[in-house]
Short mmCIF file of C-alpha atoms in Angstrom, two decimals:
data_model
loop_
_atom_site.label_atom_id
_atom_site.label_comp_id
_atom_site.label_asym_id
_atom_site.label_seq_id
_atom_site.Cartn_x
_atom_site.Cartn_y
_atom_site.Cartn_z
CA MET A 1 -28.85 0.46 10.46
CA SER A 2 -26.80 1.07 13.63
CA TYR A 3 -29.63 2.98 15.24
CA TRP A 4 -32.12 0.30 14.24
CA GLY A 5 -30.00 -2.14 16.25
CA ILE A 6 -29.69 0.36 19.12
CA TYR A 7 -33.46 0.85 19.10
CA ARG A 8 -34.07 -2.86 19.49
CA ALA A 9 -31.44 -3.11 22.23
CA ASN A 10 -33.12 -0.22 24.04
CA LEU A 11 -36.46 -2.04 23.89
CA VAL A 12 -34.96 -5.09 25.58
CA ILE A 13 -33.15 -3.09 28.25
CA ALA A 14 -36.19 -0.95 29.04
CA ASN A 15 -38.86 -3.65 29.07
CA ILE A 16 -37.29 -6.84 30.43
CA LYS A 17 -37.15 -7.02 34.21
CA PRO A 18 -34.03 -8.72 35.66
CA GLU A 19 -36.11 -11.31 37.51
CA SER A 20 -34.20 -14.43 36.48
CA PRO A 21 -30.74 -15.42 35.21
CA ALA A 22 -32.14 -15.79 31.67
CA LYS A 23 -33.63 -12.30 31.72
CA LYS A 24 -30.46 -10.83 33.19
CA GLN A 25 -28.50 -12.48 30.38
CA ALA A 26 -30.85 -11.04 27.73
CA ILE A 27 -30.35 -7.54 29.14
CA ALA A 28 -26.59 -8.07 29.26
CA GLU A 29 -26.55 -9.19 25.63
CA ALA A 30 -28.55 -6.12 24.59
CA LYS A 31 -26.16 -3.81 26.45
CA SER A 32 -23.16 -5.51 24.83
CA LEU A 33 -24.62 -5.16 21.34
CA ARG A 34 -25.53 -1.54 22.00
CA ALA A 35 -21.95 -0.88 23.09
CA MET A 36 -20.57 -2.54 19.93
CA LEU A 37 -22.80 -0.40 17.74
CA TYR A 38 -21.85 2.81 19.54
CA PHE A 39 -18.17 1.82 19.25
CA ASP A 40 -18.40 1.89 15.45
CA LEU A 41 -20.46 5.07 15.47
CA VAL A 42 -18.05 7.03 17.68
CA THR A 43 -14.87 5.78 15.99
CA LEU A 44 -16.16 6.42 12.46
CA TRP A 45 -18.37 9.52 12.89
CA GLY A 46 -17.31 11.04 16.21
CA LYS A 47 -20.15 12.93 17.91
CA VAL A 48 -23.46 11.16 17.31
CA PRO A 49 -26.83 11.15 19.09
CA LEU A 50 -26.67 9.07 22.28
CA VAL A 51 -30.02 7.32 22.58
CA THR A 52 -30.39 4.90 25.48
CA GLU A 53 -34.17 4.64 25.84
CA PRO A 54 -36.97 3.79 23.40
CA ALA A 55 -38.54 6.91 21.97
CA ALA A 56 -42.08 7.56 23.26
CA SER A 57 -42.92 9.79 20.28
CA PRO A 58 -41.38 10.45 16.84
CA ASP A 59 -39.99 13.86 17.83
CA GLN A 60 -37.84 12.19 20.49
CA TYR A 61 -35.75 10.63 17.75
CA ASN A 62 -34.35 14.09 16.99
CA GLN A 63 -31.44 14.14 19.41
CA PRO A 64 -28.38 16.43 19.40
CA ARG A 65 -24.95 14.95 18.82
CA ALA A 66 -23.44 13.88 22.14
CA ALA A 67 -19.90 14.62 23.23
CA VAL A 68 -17.43 11.88 22.33
CA ALA A 69 -16.46 11.47 26.00
CA ASP A 70 -20.10 10.80 26.92
CA ILE A 71 -20.39 8.11 24.24
CA TRP A 72 -17.26 6.35 25.47
CA ALA A 73 -18.56 6.55 29.04
CA GLN A 74 -21.81 4.87 27.96
CA ILE A 75 -19.91 2.13 26.11
CA GLU A 76 -17.86 1.41 29.23
CA LYS A 77 -20.96 1.49 31.44
CA ASP A 78 -22.88 -0.93 29.22
CA LEU A 79 -20.05 -3.44 29.04
CA ASN A 80 -19.15 -3.28 32.72
CA GLU A 81 -22.79 -3.88 33.62
CA ALA A 82 -23.15 -6.69 31.08
CA ILE A 83 -20.05 -8.78 31.85
CA PRO A 84 -21.20 -10.28 35.20
CA ASP A 85 -24.41 -11.66 33.68
CA LEU A 86 -22.90 -13.22 30.54
CA PRO A 87 -21.84 -16.88 30.23
CA LEU A 88 -18.42 -18.11 29.23
CA LYS A 89 -18.20 -19.46 25.70
CA SER A 90 -17.80 -22.99 27.07
CA GLN A 91 -21.09 -22.60 28.92
CA GLN A 92 -23.02 -21.84 25.73
CA SER A 93 -24.87 -24.60 23.90
CA ALA A 94 -24.08 -25.16 20.23
CA ALA A 95 -27.23 -23.23 19.30
CA ASP A 96 -26.19 -20.30 21.52
CA LYS A 97 -22.70 -19.80 20.08
CA VAL A 98 -24.16 -16.96 18.00
CA ARG A 99 -24.83 -15.00 21.19
CA VAL A 100 -22.55 -12.67 23.12
CA SER A 101 -20.28 -14.37 25.65
CA LYS A 102 -18.43 -12.95 28.64
CA GLY A 103 -15.16 -13.15 26.71
CA MET A 104 -16.51 -11.07 23.86
CA ALA A 105 -17.80 -8.35 26.19
CA GLN A 106 -14.45 -8.28 28.04
CA ALA A 107 -12.56 -8.04 24.75
CA MET A 108 -14.87 -5.27 23.55
CA LEU A 109 -14.31 -3.37 26.79
CA GLY A 110 -10.56 -3.82 26.38
CA LYS A 111 -10.76 -2.58 22.81
CA SER A 112 -12.76 0.48 23.85
CA LEU A 113 -10.27 1.32 26.60
CA LEU A 114 -7.41 0.87 24.11
CA TYR A 115 -9.01 3.38 21.74
CA GLU A 116 -9.43 5.77 24.68
CA LYS A 117 -5.70 5.35 25.41
CA LYS A 118 -6.42 3.89 28.86
CA TYR A 119 -3.68 1.38 28.26
CA ALA A 120 -3.24 -0.25 31.67
CA ASP A 121 -7.00 -0.73 32.05
CA ALA A 122 -7.23 -2.13 28.53
CA ALA A 123 -4.43 -4.61 29.18
CA ALA A 124 -6.19 -5.81 32.33
CA GLU A 125 -9.39 -6.54 30.41
CA PHE A 126 -7.59 -8.37 27.62
CA GLN A 127 -5.68 -10.40 30.20
CA LYS A 128 -8.98 -11.67 31.61
CA VAL A 129 -9.84 -13.07 28.17
CA ILE A 130 -6.38 -14.63 27.82
CA ASP A 131 -6.41 -16.12 31.32
CA SER A 132 -9.90 -17.59 30.86
CA GLY A 133 -8.49 -20.45 28.76
CA GLU A 134 -11.59 -20.24 26.57
CA TYR A 135 -9.76 -19.36 23.36
CA GLY A 136 -6.70 -20.27 21.33
CA LEU A 137 -5.06 -20.03 17.92
CA ILE A 138 -5.82 -22.74 15.38
CA SER A 139 -2.75 -24.24 13.74
CA ASP A 140 -3.65 -23.57 10.09
CA TYR A 141 -3.92 -19.84 9.42
CA SER A 142 -5.47 -20.42 5.98
CA GLN A 143 -8.57 -21.86 7.66
CA VAL A 144 -9.15 -19.07 10.19
CA LEU A 145 -12.04 -17.51 8.25
CA ARG A 146 -13.29 -20.65 6.53
CA LYS A 147 -16.60 -22.32 7.26
CA GLY A 148 -15.02 -25.25 9.12
CA GLN A 149 -13.74 -22.90 11.84
CA GLU A 150 -16.97 -20.99 12.47
CA PHE A 151 -17.54 -20.62 16.22
CA GLY A 152 -14.23 -22.43 16.77
CA LYS A 153 -11.69 -21.83 19.50
CA GLU A 154 -10.31 -18.70 17.83
CA SER A 155 -13.70 -17.03 17.47
CA LEU A 156 -15.09 -14.64 20.09
CA PHE A 157 -18.04 -13.31 18.10
CA GLU A 158 -19.33 -13.57 14.57
CA ILE A 159 -22.33 -12.74 12.42
CA SER A 160 -23.87 -15.98 11.25
CA TYR A 161 -25.13 -16.66 7.71
CA SER A 162 -26.78 -19.65 6.07
CA ALA A 163 -26.55 -21.10 2.58
CA GLU A 164 -29.89 -22.85 3.01
CA LYS A 165 -32.28 -19.92 2.48
CA ASN A 166 -32.20 -20.54 -1.27
CA TYR A 167 -32.48 -16.85 -2.07
CA ASP A 168 -33.03 -15.78 -5.63
CA TRP A 169 -33.72 -12.35 -7.05
CA GLY A 170 -37.44 -12.89 -6.49
CA ASN A 171 -37.28 -13.46 -2.72
CA PHE A 172 -34.16 -11.45 -1.93
CA GLN A 173 -34.79 -9.36 1.19
CA TRP A 174 -33.42 -5.83 1.40
CA GLY A 175 -33.27 -3.64 4.49
CA ASN A 176 -33.15 0.12 4.94
CA ASN A 177 -31.27 2.07 2.25
CA GLY A 178 -31.03 -1.02 0.06
CA ARG A 179 -28.83 -2.97 2.46
CA ASN A 180 -29.47 -6.68 2.50
CA THR A 181 -30.39 -7.84 5.99
CA GLU A 182 -29.96 -11.61 5.75
CA SER A 183 -28.00 -12.81 2.72
CA ASN A 184 -24.21 -12.54 2.80
CA ILE A 185 -23.79 -11.10 -0.69
CA HIS A 186 -20.64 -9.21 0.36
CA TRP A 187 -18.28 -11.95 -0.78
CA GLN A 188 -19.92 -12.01 -4.19
CA LEU A 189 -19.44 -8.25 -4.49
CA CYS A 190 -15.74 -8.57 -3.67
CA GLY A 191 -15.07 -11.76 -5.63
CA PRO A 192 -12.93 -11.46 -8.80
CA ARG A 193 -14.96 -10.20 -11.73
CA GLY A 194 -16.26 -12.78 -14.17
CA ASP A 195 -17.62 -11.83 -17.59
CA GLY A 196 -14.66 -13.43 -19.33
CA TRP A 197 -11.92 -12.26 -16.98
CA PHE A 198 -11.69 -14.73 -14.10
CA ASP A 199 -11.39 -18.48 -14.06
CA GLY A 200 -10.59 -20.00 -10.67
CA GLY A 201 -9.02 -23.17 -12.02
CA SER A 202 -8.46 -25.52 -9.09
CA THR A 203 -8.54 -22.78 -6.42
CA GLY A 204 -12.17 -23.38 -5.47
CA LEU A 205 -13.05 -19.72 -6.06
CA VAL A 206 -15.93 -18.63 -8.25
CA ALA A 207 -16.31 -15.33 -10.05
CA GLY A 208 -17.84 -12.32 -8.34
CA TRP A 209 -18.48 -8.72 -9.25
CA GLY A 210 -14.96 -7.32 -8.98
CA PHE A 211 -15.14 -4.83 -6.09
CA ALA A 212 -12.14 -4.12 -3.82
CA TYR A 213 -9.26 -6.02 -5.41
CA PRO A 214 -6.17 -6.47 -3.17
CA GLN A 215 -3.38 -3.99 -3.73
CA LYS A 216 0.16 -4.87 -4.67
CA SER A 217 1.39 -2.90 -1.65
CA LEU A 218 -0.10 -5.55 0.66
CA TRP A 219 1.59 -8.34 -1.27
CA ASN A 220 4.85 -6.41 -0.95
CA ALA A 221 4.33 -5.96 2.81
CA TYR A 222 3.94 -9.71 3.26
CA THR A 223 6.98 -10.34 1.09
CA ALA A 224 9.12 -7.80 2.98
CA ALA A 225 8.23 -9.54 6.25
CA ASN A 226 9.06 -12.95 4.76
CA ASP A 227 5.49 -13.84 5.70
CA THR A 228 4.66 -16.35 2.99
CA VAL A 229 2.20 -18.33 5.13
CA ARG A 230 -0.20 -15.43 5.65
CA ARG A 231 0.44 -13.98 2.21
CA ASN A 232 -0.54 -17.22 0.49
CA ALA A 233 -3.58 -17.56 2.75
CA ALA A 234 -4.72 -13.97 2.21
CA MET A 235 -4.25 -13.43 -1.53
CA ILE A 236 -3.07 -15.04 -4.72
CA SER A 237 -1.07 -13.58 -7.58
CA GLU A 238 -1.84 -13.96 -11.25
CA LYS A 239 1.20 -16.24 -11.62
CA GLN A 240 -0.05 -18.51 -8.84
CA LEU A 241 -3.54 -18.50 -10.31
CA ILE A 242 -2.27 -19.56 -13.74
CA ALA A 243 -0.32 -22.39 -12.09
CA LYS A 244 -3.66 -23.63 -10.74
CA GLY A 245 -5.24 -23.56 -14.16
CA GLY A 246 -7.00 -20.22 -13.75
CA LYS A 247 -6.82 -16.82 -15.39
CA LEU A 248 -7.28 -13.16 -14.54
CA ARG A 249 -7.24 -11.50 -17.99
CA ASN A 250 -9.90 -11.29 -20.66
CA PRO A 251 -8.77 -12.30 -24.17
CA ASP A 252 -11.82 -10.54 -25.62
CA GLN A 253 -10.76 -7.27 -23.95
CA ASN A 254 -7.19 -7.01 -25.27
CA ASN A 255 -6.01 -9.48 -22.63
CA SER A 256 -6.63 -6.86 -19.95
CA TYR A 257 -7.22 -7.11 -16.21
CA PRO A 258 -10.58 -6.07 -14.80
CA TRP A 259 -10.85 -2.41 -13.79
CA GLY A 260 -9.07 -1.77 -10.49
CA CYS A 261 -7.06 -4.99 -10.52
CA GLU A 262 -3.28 -5.03 -10.04
CA GLY A 263 -2.88 -8.74 -10.68
CA TYR A 264 -4.03 -10.13 -7.32
CA ILE A 265 -7.24 -11.59 -5.91
CA ARG A 266 -8.39 -12.17 -2.36
CA LEU A 267 -8.51 -15.54 -0.62
CA LYS A 268 -9.50 -14.43 2.89
CA TYR A 269 -13.27 -14.03 2.85
CA GLY A 270 -13.09 -15.26 -0.73
CA SER A 271 -15.96 -16.25 -3.00
CA TRP A 272 -15.58 -19.96 -2.23
CA ALA A 273 -17.83 -22.32 -4.15
CA ASP A 274 -18.07 -24.72 -1.20
CA GLU A 275 -19.36 -21.96 1.08
CA SER A 276 -22.32 -21.13 -1.12
CA ASN A 277 -25.47 -23.10 -1.91
CA THR A 278 -24.70 -25.73 -4.52
CA ASN A 279 -28.40 -26.20 -5.33
CA ALA A 280 -28.69 -25.50 -9.06
CA THR A 281 -32.07 -23.80 -8.56
CA SER A 282 -30.64 -21.10 -6.30
CA VAL A 283 -28.70 -17.97 -7.14
CA LYS A 284 -25.31 -18.84 -5.69
CA GLU A 285 -24.17 -15.24 -5.21
CA LEU A 286 -27.08 -14.65 -2.82
CA ASN A 287 -26.41 -17.71 -0.68
CA TYR A 288 -22.90 -17.50 0.76
CA ALA A 289 -22.72 -19.00 4.24
CA THR A 290 -19.39 -17.47 5.29
CA ASN A 291 -19.73 -15.90 8.74
CA ILE A 292 -18.22 -12.49 9.44
CA ARG A 293 -15.84 -12.66 12.40
CA LEU A 294 -16.20 -9.50 14.45
CA MET A 295 -13.60 -10.54 17.01
CA ARG A 296 -11.09 -13.36 17.05
CA TYR A 297 -8.39 -14.36 19.49
CA ALA A 298 -5.37 -13.25 17.43
CA ASP A 299 -6.82 -9.74 17.43
CA VAL A 300 -7.15 -9.90 21.22
CA LEU A 301 -3.51 -10.99 21.59
CA LEU A 302 -2.27 -8.16 19.39
CA MET A 303 -4.43 -5.54 21.10
CA ALA A 304 -3.19 -6.80 24.47
CA ALA A 305 0.40 -6.59 23.25
CA GLU A 306 -0.21 -3.02 22.14
CA ALA A 307 -1.82 -2.07 25.44
CA TYR A 308 1.06 -3.52 27.46
CA ASN A 309 3.62 -1.86 25.19
CA ARG A 310 1.98 1.55 25.45
CA ALA A 311 1.70 1.07 29.22
CA GLY A 312 5.47 0.44 29.35
CA ASP A 313 5.41 -3.32 29.97
CA ASP A 314 7.18 -4.89 27.00
CA ALA A 315 7.94 -8.04 28.98
CA LYS A 316 4.25 -8.89 28.86
CA ALA A 317 3.74 -7.55 25.31
CA LEU A 318 6.38 -9.65 23.56
CA PRO A 319 5.06 -13.16 24.37
CA LEU A 320 1.63 -12.16 23.03
CA ILE A 321 2.75 -10.90 19.62
CA ASN A 322 5.17 -13.81 19.37
CA GLN A 323 2.32 -16.29 19.82
CA VAL A 324 0.72 -14.84 16.71
CA ARG A 325 4.00 -14.95 14.80
CA ALA A 326 4.84 -18.51 15.85
CA ARG A 327 1.66 -19.80 14.24
CA VAL A 328 2.90 -18.65 10.82
CA ASN A 329 6.52 -19.74 11.34
CA LEU A 330 7.98 -16.27 11.86
CA PRO A 331 10.84 -15.73 14.34
CA ALA A 332 10.16 -14.24 17.76
CA LEU A 333 10.63 -10.50 18.13
CA THR A 334 12.96 -8.99 20.73
CA SER A 335 12.25 -5.30 20.12
CA SER A 336 11.01 -2.84 22.73
CA GLY A 337 9.47 0.60 23.13
CA ASP A 338 8.53 2.48 19.99
CA GLN A 339 10.15 -0.13 17.74
CA LEU A 340 7.97 -2.83 19.26
CA PHE A 341 4.96 -0.55 18.77
CA ALA A 342 5.88 -0.27 15.08
CA ASP A 343 6.24 -4.05 14.92
CA ILE A 344 2.79 -4.50 16.47
CA LYS A 345 1.27 -2.13 13.91
CA ASN A 346 2.78 -4.12 11.07
CA GLU A 347 1.74 -7.42 12.64
CA ARG A 348 -1.86 -6.23 12.79
CA ARG A 349 -1.74 -5.33 9.10
CA LEU A 350 -0.46 -8.77 8.14
CA GLU A 351 -2.58 -10.83 10.53
CA LEU A 352 -5.89 -8.98 10.09
CA SER A 353 -5.88 -8.05 6.41
CA PHE A 354 -9.37 -7.88 4.86
CA GLU A 355 -11.00 -8.15 8.31
CA GLY A 356 -12.23 -4.56 8.57
CA VAL A 357 -9.95 -3.11 11.26
CA ARG A 358 -7.23 -1.36 9.25
CA PHE A 359 -8.86 2.06 8.76
CA GLN A 360 -9.82 2.50 12.40
CA ASP A 361 -6.35 1.34 13.43
CA LEU A 362 -4.64 3.91 11.23
CA VAL A 363 -6.89 6.74 12.42
CA ARG A 364 -6.43 5.99 16.13
CA TRP A 365 -2.66 5.70 15.70
CA GLY A 366 -2.53 9.03 13.86
CA ASP A 367 -1.03 7.26 10.83
CA ALA A 368 -3.91 7.55 8.38
CA LYS A 369 -2.71 10.67 6.55
CA THR A 370 0.78 9.24 6.07
CA VAL A 371 -0.31 5.77 5.00
CA LEU A 372 -3.38 6.75 2.99
CA GLY A 373 -2.22 10.11 1.66
CA ASP A 374 -1.92 8.77 -1.90
CA GLN A 375 -4.82 6.33 -1.70
CA GLY A 376 -6.93 6.46 -4.83
CA LYS A 377 -4.65 8.82 -6.73
CA MET A 378 -3.60 6.14 -9.22
CA ILE A 379 -6.35 3.71 -10.24
CA PRO A 380 -5.31 0.65 -12.29
CA GLU A 381 -7.26 0.65 -15.56
CA GLY A 382 -6.58 -2.99 -16.38
CA THR A 383 -4.99 -2.17 -19.76
CA PHE A 384 -1.32 -2.32 -20.68
CA THR A 385 1.08 -0.12 -22.63
CA ASN A 386 4.47 -1.59 -23.56
CA GLY A 387 3.87 -4.38 -21.06
CA LYS A 388 3.15 -2.04 -18.13
CA GLU A 389 -0.28 -1.59 -16.60
CA ASP A 390 -1.99 1.75 -17.26
CA TYR A 391 -3.20 3.89 -14.38
CA MET A 392 -5.76 6.69 -14.22
CA SER A 393 -4.50 9.70 -12.29
CA ILE A 394 -6.91 11.34 -9.82
CA SER A 395 -4.98 14.23 -8.30
CA GLY A 396 -7.62 15.23 -5.74
CA ALA A 397 -7.77 11.81 -4.12
CA GLY A 398 -6.00 10.73 -0.96
CA PHE A 399 -6.62 11.05 2.75
CA LYS A 400 -7.33 14.56 4.03
CA ASP A 401 -7.47 15.86 7.61
CA LYS A 402 -11.27 15.78 7.52
CA ASN A 403 -11.23 12.06 6.73
CA VAL A 404 -10.43 11.08 10.31
CA LEU A 405 -14.24 11.07 10.53
CA LEU A 406 -16.76 10.03 7.91
CA PRO A 407 -19.38 12.54 6.75
CA ILE A 408 -22.72 12.42 8.54
CA PRO A 409 -25.17 11.03 5.94
CA GLU A 410 -27.28 13.78 4.41
CA GLN A 411 -30.43 11.81 5.16
CA GLU A 412 -29.61 11.86 8.88
CA ILE A 413 -29.20 15.64 8.81
CA SER A 414 -32.40 16.18 6.81
CA VAL A 415 -34.59 14.19 9.22
CA ASN A 416 -32.94 15.47 12.42
CA PRO A 417 -32.83 19.29 12.71
CA GLN A 418 -30.57 18.97 15.78
CA SER A 419 -27.86 17.21 13.80
CA SER A 420 -24.95 18.80 11.93
CA GLN A 421 -22.19 17.86 9.51
CA ASN A 422 -18.62 16.96 10.44
CA ASP A 423 -15.98 19.58 9.69
CA GLY A 424 -14.71 19.76 6.13
CA TYR A 425 -17.69 18.17 4.39
#
């Protein structure tokens, strides 16, 4: 799917002539999107084919894996070329808020430089976003990812979805490899499992399919930080759910939890009834309208704080992380150096939970093996013995050295004789 997006970006870049401001903007948007796609490819898979022109014949799709340095150089080149021709967010019409703005491209360039450990350069790019005055933090953290804040002042870029398509299983559209291309079914997949287990009571949540339950360790991290505002906005415990008239256990299954559940369900990007189509003729799980935020301002502030800290300028780092903390009623930090870096890491975990940045953060920090070393070794079965939840032991699980990169999909290797597998797979 990434290369399908890159292919379409390449078509725009190769075929549109920069003869007017509108055409220059279209090219800039295509370069920005291409850079975003290559960012995920290089951070998750490492060396990948670097394709920057439309293929003239099928055999030209078979490209060797490019050096990581060359991919980063192309990402920087695309974004630096795009930024001058992109509008500020405030210059976009309501209909154009879905498109890439100057602030998003600057933030993406800052993020890329941060991953490359070019800390001073990264801080300078983030500062441009901060100084633009285009963005800010909303007051109510619990609403950050809700429908009412889509394209709001905290949002730099998001993938837009609609609840009005009225999808059902007869007209559901699937893309390559069975991936849905239009409907936001992801929240249904990760919603708490129904089938007799979940009742949302007065929470406003509806049952889903029970993938990716929150872990108790995240609840404990919020509690240790005395961060009740973000904890209660991000997840809810069984006790809290019962107090709202709901339930999380199935009386017909020995009063057990669903498989994989430790007694918590997700609220951020939750399966909210009021963000799906309420038309009784539609299949609600295929019609969630919740947009996916790919970049928001709190993330920019924390990345800027990290860049300044790593560049040795804690005086500029502290006010940025403390802005994020002040929103959720946490005291200002006064730490410095490596302790401040540790504080920034923890702040990112608490602020950005369930937003898809944690794994790449841990890998780039070199912390993945320590933090994820036991991941998956003990799977909650949902049943109880003497009042304690039972766990399945999987001794071979956990993060390994090879897992700093994902395996190259076998299909990619089979269709491209110039490709190869990552080490260890």
